[in-house]
mmCIF file of C-alpha atoms in Angstrom:
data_model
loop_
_atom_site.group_PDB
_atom_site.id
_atom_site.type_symbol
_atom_site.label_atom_id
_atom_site.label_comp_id
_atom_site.label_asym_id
_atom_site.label_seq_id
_atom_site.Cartn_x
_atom_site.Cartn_y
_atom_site.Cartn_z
ATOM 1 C CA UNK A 1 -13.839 -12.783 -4.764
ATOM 2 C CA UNK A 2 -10.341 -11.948 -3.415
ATOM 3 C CA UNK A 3 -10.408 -11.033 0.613
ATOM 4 C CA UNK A 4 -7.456 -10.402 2.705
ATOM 5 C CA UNK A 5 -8.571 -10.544 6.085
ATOM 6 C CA UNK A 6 -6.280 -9.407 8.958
ATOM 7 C CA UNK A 7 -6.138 -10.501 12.824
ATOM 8 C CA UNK A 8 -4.281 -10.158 15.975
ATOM 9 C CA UNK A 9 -3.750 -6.512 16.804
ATOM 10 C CA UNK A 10 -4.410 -5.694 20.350
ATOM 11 C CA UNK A 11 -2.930 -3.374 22.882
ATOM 12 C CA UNK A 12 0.796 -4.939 23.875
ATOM 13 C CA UNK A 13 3.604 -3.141 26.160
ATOM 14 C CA UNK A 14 6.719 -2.141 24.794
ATOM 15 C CA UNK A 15 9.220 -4.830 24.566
ATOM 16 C CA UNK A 16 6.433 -7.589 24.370
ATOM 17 C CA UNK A 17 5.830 -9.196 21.203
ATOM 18 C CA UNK A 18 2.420 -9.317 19.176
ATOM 19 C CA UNK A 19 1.686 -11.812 15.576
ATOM 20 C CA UNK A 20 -0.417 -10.799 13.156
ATOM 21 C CA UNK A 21 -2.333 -13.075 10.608
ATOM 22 C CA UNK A 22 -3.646 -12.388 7.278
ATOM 23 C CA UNK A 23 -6.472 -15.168 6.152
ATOM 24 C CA UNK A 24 -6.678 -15.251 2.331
ATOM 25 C CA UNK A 25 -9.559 -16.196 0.344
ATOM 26 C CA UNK A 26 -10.697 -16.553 -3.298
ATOM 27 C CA UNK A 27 -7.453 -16.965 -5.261
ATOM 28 C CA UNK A 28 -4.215 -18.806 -5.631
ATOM 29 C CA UNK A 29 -2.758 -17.399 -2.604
ATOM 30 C CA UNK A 30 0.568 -19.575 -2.858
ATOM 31 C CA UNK A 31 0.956 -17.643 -6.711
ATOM 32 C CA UNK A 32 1.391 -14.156 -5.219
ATOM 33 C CA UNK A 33 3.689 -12.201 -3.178
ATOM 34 C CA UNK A 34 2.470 -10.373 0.040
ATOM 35 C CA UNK A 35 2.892 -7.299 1.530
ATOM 36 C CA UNK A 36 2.724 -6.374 5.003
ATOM 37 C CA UNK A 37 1.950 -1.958 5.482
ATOM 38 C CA UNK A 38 1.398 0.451 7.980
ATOM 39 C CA UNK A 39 -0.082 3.302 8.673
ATOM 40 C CA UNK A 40 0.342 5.005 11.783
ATOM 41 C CA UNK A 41 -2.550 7.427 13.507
ATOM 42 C CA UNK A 42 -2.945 10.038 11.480
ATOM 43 C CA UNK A 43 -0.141 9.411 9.137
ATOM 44 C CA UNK A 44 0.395 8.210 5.752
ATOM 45 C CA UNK A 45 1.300 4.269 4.610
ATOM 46 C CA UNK A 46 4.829 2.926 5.642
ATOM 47 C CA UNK A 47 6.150 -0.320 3.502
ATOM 48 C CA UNK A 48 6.995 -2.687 6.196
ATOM 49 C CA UNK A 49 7.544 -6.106 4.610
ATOM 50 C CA UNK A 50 7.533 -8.839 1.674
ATOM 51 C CA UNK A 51 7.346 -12.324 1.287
ATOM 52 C CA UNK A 52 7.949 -13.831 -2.340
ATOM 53 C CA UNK A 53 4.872 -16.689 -3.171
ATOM 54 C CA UNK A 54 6.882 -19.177 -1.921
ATOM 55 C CA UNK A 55 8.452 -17.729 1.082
ATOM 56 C CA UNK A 56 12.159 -17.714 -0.814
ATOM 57 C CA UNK A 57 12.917 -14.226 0.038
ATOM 58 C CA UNK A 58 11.645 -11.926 2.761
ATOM 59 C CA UNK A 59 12.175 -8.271 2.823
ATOM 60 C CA UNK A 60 11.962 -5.305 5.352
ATOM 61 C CA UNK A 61 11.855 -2.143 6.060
ATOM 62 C CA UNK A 62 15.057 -0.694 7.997
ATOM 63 C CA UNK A 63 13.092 0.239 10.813
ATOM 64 C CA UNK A 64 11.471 -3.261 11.702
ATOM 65 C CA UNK A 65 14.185 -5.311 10.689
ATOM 66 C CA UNK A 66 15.769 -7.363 13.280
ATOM 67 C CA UNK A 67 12.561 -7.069 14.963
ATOM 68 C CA UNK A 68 9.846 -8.278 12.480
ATOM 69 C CA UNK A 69 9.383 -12.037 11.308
ATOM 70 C CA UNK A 70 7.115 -12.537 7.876
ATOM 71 C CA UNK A 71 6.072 -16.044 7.360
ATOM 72 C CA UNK A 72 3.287 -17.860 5.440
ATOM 73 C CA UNK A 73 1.783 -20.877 5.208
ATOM 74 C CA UNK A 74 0.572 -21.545 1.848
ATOM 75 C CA UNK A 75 -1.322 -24.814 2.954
ATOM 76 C CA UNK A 76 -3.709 -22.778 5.083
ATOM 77 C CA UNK A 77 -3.752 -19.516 2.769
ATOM 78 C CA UNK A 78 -2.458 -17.327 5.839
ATOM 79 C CA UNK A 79 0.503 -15.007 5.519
ATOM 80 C CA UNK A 80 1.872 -14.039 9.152
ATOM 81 C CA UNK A 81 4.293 -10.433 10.823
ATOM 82 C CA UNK A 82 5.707 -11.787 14.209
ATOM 83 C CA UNK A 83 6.283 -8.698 15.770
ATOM 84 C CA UNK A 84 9.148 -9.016 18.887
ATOM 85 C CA UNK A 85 10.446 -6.196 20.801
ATOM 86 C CA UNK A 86 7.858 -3.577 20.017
ATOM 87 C CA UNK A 87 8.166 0.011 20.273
ATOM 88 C CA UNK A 88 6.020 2.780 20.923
ATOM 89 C CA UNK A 89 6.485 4.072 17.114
ATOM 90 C CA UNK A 90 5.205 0.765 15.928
ATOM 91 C CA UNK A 91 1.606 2.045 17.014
ATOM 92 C CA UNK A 92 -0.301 1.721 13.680
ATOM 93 C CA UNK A 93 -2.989 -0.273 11.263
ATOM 94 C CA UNK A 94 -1.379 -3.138 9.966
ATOM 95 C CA UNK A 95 -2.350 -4.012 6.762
ATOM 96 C CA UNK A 96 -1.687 -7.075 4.538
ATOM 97 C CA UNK A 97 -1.801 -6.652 0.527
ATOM 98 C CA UNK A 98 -1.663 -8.910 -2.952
ATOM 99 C CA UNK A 99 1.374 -8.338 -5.171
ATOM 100 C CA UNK A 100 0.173 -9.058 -8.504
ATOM 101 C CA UNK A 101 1.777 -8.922 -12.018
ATOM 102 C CA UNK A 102 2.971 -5.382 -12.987
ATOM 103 C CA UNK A 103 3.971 -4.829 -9.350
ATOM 104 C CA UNK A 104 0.798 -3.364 -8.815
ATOM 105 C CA UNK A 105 -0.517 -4.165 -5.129
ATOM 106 C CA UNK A 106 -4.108 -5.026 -6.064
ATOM 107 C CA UNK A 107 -6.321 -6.425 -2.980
ATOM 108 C CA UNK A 108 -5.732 -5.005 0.418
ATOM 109 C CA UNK A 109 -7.102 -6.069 3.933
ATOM 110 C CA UNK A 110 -9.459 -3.867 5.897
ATOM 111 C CA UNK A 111 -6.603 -3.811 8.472
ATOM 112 C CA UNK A 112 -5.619 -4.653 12.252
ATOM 113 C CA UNK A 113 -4.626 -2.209 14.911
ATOM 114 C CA UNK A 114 -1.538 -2.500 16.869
ATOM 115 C CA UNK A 115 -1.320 -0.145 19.907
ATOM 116 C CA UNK A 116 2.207 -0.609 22.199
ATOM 117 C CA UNK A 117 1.751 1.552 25.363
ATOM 118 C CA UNK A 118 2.854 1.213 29.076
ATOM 119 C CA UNK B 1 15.522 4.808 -1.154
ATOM 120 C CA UNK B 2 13.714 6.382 -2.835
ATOM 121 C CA UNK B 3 12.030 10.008 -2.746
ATOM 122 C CA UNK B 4 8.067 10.222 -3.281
ATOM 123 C CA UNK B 5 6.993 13.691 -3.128
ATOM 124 C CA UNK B 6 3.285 14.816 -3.689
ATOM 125 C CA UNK B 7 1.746 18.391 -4.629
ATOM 126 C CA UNK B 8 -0.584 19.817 -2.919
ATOM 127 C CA UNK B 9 -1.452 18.216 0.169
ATOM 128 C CA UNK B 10 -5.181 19.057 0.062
ATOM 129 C CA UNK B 11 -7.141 20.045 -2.666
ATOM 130 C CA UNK B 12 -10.333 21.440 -1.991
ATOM 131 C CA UNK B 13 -12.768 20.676 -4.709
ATOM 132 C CA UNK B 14 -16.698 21.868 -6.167
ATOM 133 C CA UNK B 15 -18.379 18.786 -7.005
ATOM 134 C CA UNK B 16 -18.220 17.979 -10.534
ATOM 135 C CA UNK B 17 -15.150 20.343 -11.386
ATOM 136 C CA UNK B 18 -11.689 18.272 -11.722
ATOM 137 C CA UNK B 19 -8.820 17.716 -9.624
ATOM 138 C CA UNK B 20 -4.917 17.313 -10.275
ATOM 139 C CA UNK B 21 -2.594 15.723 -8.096
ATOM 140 C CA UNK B 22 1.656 15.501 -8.658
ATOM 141 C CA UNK B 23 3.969 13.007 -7.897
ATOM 142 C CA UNK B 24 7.403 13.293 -8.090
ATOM 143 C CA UNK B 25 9.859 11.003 -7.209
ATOM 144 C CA UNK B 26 13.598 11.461 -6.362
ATOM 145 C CA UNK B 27 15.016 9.293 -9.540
ATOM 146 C CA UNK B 28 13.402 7.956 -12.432
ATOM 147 C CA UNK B 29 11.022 5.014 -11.843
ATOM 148 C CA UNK B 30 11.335 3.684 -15.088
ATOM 149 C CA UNK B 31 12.667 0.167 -14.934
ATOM 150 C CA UNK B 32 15.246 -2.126 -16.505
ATOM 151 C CA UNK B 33 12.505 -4.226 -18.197
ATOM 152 C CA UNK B 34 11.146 -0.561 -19.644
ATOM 153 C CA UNK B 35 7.795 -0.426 -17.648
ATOM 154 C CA UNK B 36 7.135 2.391 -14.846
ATOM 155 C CA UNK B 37 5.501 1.036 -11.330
ATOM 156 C CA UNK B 38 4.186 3.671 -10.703
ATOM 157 C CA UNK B 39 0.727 3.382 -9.190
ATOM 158 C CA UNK B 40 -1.799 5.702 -7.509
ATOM 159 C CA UNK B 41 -4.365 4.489 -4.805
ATOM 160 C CA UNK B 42 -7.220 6.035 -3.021
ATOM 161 C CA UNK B 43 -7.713 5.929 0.753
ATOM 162 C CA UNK B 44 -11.478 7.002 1.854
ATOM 163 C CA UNK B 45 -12.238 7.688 5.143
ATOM 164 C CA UNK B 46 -11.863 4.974 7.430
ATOM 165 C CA UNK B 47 -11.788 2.362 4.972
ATOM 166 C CA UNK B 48 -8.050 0.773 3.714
ATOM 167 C CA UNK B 49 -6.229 1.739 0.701
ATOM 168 C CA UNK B 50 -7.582 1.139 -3.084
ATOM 169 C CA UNK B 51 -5.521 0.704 -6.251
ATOM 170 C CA UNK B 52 -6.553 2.772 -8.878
ATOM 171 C CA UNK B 53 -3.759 3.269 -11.101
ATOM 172 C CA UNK B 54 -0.756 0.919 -11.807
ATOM 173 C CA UNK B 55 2.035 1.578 -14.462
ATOM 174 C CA UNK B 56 1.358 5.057 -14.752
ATOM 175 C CA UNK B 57 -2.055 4.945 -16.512
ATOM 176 C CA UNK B 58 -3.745 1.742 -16.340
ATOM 177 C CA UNK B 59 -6.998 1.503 -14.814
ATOM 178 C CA UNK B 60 -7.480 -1.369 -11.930
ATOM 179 C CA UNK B 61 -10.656 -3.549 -12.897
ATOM 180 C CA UNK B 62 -13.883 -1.263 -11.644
ATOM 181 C CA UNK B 63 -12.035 2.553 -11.427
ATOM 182 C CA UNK B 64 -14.389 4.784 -13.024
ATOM 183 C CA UNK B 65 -12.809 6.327 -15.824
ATOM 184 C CA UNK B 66 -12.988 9.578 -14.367
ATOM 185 C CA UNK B 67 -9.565 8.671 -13.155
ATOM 186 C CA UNK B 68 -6.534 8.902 -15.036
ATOM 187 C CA UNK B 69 -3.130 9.051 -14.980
ATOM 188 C CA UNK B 70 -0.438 10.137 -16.789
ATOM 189 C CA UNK B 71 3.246 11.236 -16.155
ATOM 190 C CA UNK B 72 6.882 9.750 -17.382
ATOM 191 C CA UNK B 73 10.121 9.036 -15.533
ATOM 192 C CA UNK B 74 10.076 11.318 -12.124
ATOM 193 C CA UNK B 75 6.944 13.334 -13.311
ATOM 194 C CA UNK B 76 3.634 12.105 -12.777
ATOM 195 C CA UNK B 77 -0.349 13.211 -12.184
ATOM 196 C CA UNK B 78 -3.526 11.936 -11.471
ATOM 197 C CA UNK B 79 -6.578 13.251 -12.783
ATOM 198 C CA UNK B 80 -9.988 13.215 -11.040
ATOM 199 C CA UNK B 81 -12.782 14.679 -13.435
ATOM 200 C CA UNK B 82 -16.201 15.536 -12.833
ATOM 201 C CA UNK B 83 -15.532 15.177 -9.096
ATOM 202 C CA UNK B 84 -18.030 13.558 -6.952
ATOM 203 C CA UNK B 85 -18.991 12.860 -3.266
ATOM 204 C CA UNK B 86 -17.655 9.785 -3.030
ATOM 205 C CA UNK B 87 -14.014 10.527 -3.980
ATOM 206 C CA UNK B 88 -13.318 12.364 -0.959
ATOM 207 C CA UNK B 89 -10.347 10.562 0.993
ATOM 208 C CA UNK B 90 -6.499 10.820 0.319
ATOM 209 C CA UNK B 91 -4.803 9.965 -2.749
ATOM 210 C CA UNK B 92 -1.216 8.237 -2.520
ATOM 211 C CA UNK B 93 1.656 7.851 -5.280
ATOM 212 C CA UNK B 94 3.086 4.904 -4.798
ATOM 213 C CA UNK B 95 6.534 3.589 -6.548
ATOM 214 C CA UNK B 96 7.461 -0.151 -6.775
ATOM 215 C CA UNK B 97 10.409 -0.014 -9.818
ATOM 216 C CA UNK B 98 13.301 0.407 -7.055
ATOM 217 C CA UNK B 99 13.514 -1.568 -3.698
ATOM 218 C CA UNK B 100 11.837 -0.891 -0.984
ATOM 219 C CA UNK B 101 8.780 0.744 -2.509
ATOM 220 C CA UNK B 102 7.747 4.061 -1.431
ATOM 221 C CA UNK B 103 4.352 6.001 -0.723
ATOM 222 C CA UNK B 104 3.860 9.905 -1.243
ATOM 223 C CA UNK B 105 2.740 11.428 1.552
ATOM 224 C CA UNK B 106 -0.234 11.654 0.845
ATOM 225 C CA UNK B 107 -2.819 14.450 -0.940
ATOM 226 C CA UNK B 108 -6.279 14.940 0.902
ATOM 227 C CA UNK B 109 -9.005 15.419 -1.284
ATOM 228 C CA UNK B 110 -12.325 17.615 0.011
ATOM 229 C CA UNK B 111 -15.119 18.937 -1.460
ATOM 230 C CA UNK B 112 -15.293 23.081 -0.869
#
């Protein structure tokens, strides 16, 4: 069965930098897109970034850009968010989702926390 | 970008009655290649989001089909019938015709 399990959230400072991993399991994880989403506490879900299934484009949302990194590596079925130069605002569940045919976002992790305080 | 814009924001609910949901988004969603992205998921508490819905009214594999959708270019609604415990959590629009996607807000669903 598909599982999208996330990793890496901790408690970071602002201006430090955190990564994030998403290990994928139980399908073709080099045929799909992946989404990176947040949702901060208390708040509703925030589109953060996309990586096509073979890493040819990457996407992001105008307030990480400049800041956030998506990667994969489809040898080890892992899709990565560097996050540099972290804010306060950034503070949020980070979770990783399929893009599947139809543009529907099918699988999702069960999520990370990121929490950037002083 | 665009617009996603849900009605109401909580919808109190007697178990087994039904519950409506709106979506309305700030230009059409239908896209060049004549399909609608428009999708609906469902967030229970504590647990990460779950498609439902995709392309307006399909059903995701295992969705009860006391879900449904229905809705065309900027106008959309999801359906819970015969409400039960276990839907409780918030319901999202979410639109993935124009780039970057976009959520609703978001539309908390309780039982009264």
């Amino acid at each position: 069965q598909v599982q999208l399990v996330e990793s890496g959230g901790g408690v970071v400072q602002p201006g430090r930098s955190l990564r994030l991993s998403c290990a994928a399991s139980g399908f073709t994880f080099s045929s799909h897109g992946m989404h990176w989403v947040r949702q901060a506490p208390g708040k509703g879900l925030e589109w953060v970034a996309v990586i096509w299934y073979d890493g040819s484009n990457k996407y992001y949302a105008h307030s990480v850009e400049g800041r956030f990194t998506i990667s994969r590596d489809n040898s080890k079925n892992i899709l990565y968010l560097q996050m540099n130069s972290l804010r306060a605002e950034d503070t949020a569940v980070y979770y990783c989702a399929r893009w599947a045919d139809n543009r529907k976002w099918d699988y999702w992790g069960q999520g990370t926390r990121v929490t950037v305080s002083s | 970008d665009v617009v996603m814009t849900q009605t109401p924001l909580s919808s109190p609910v007697t178990l087994g009655q039904s519950a409506s949901i709106s979506c309305r988004s700030s230009q059409s969603l239908v896209h060049s290649d004549g399909n609608t992205y428009l999708s609906w998921l469902q967030q229970r508490p504590g647990q990460p989001p779950r498609l439902l819905i995709y392309k307006i009214s399909d059903r995701f594999s295992g969705v009860p089909d006391r879900f449904s959708g229905s809705g065309a270019g900027t106008d959309f609604t999801l359906e819970i019938s015969r409400v039960e415990a276990e839907d409780v959590g918030v319901y999202y629009c979410m639109q993935a015709t124009h780039f970057p996607q976009s959520f609703g807000q978001g539309t908390k669903v309780e039982i009264k």
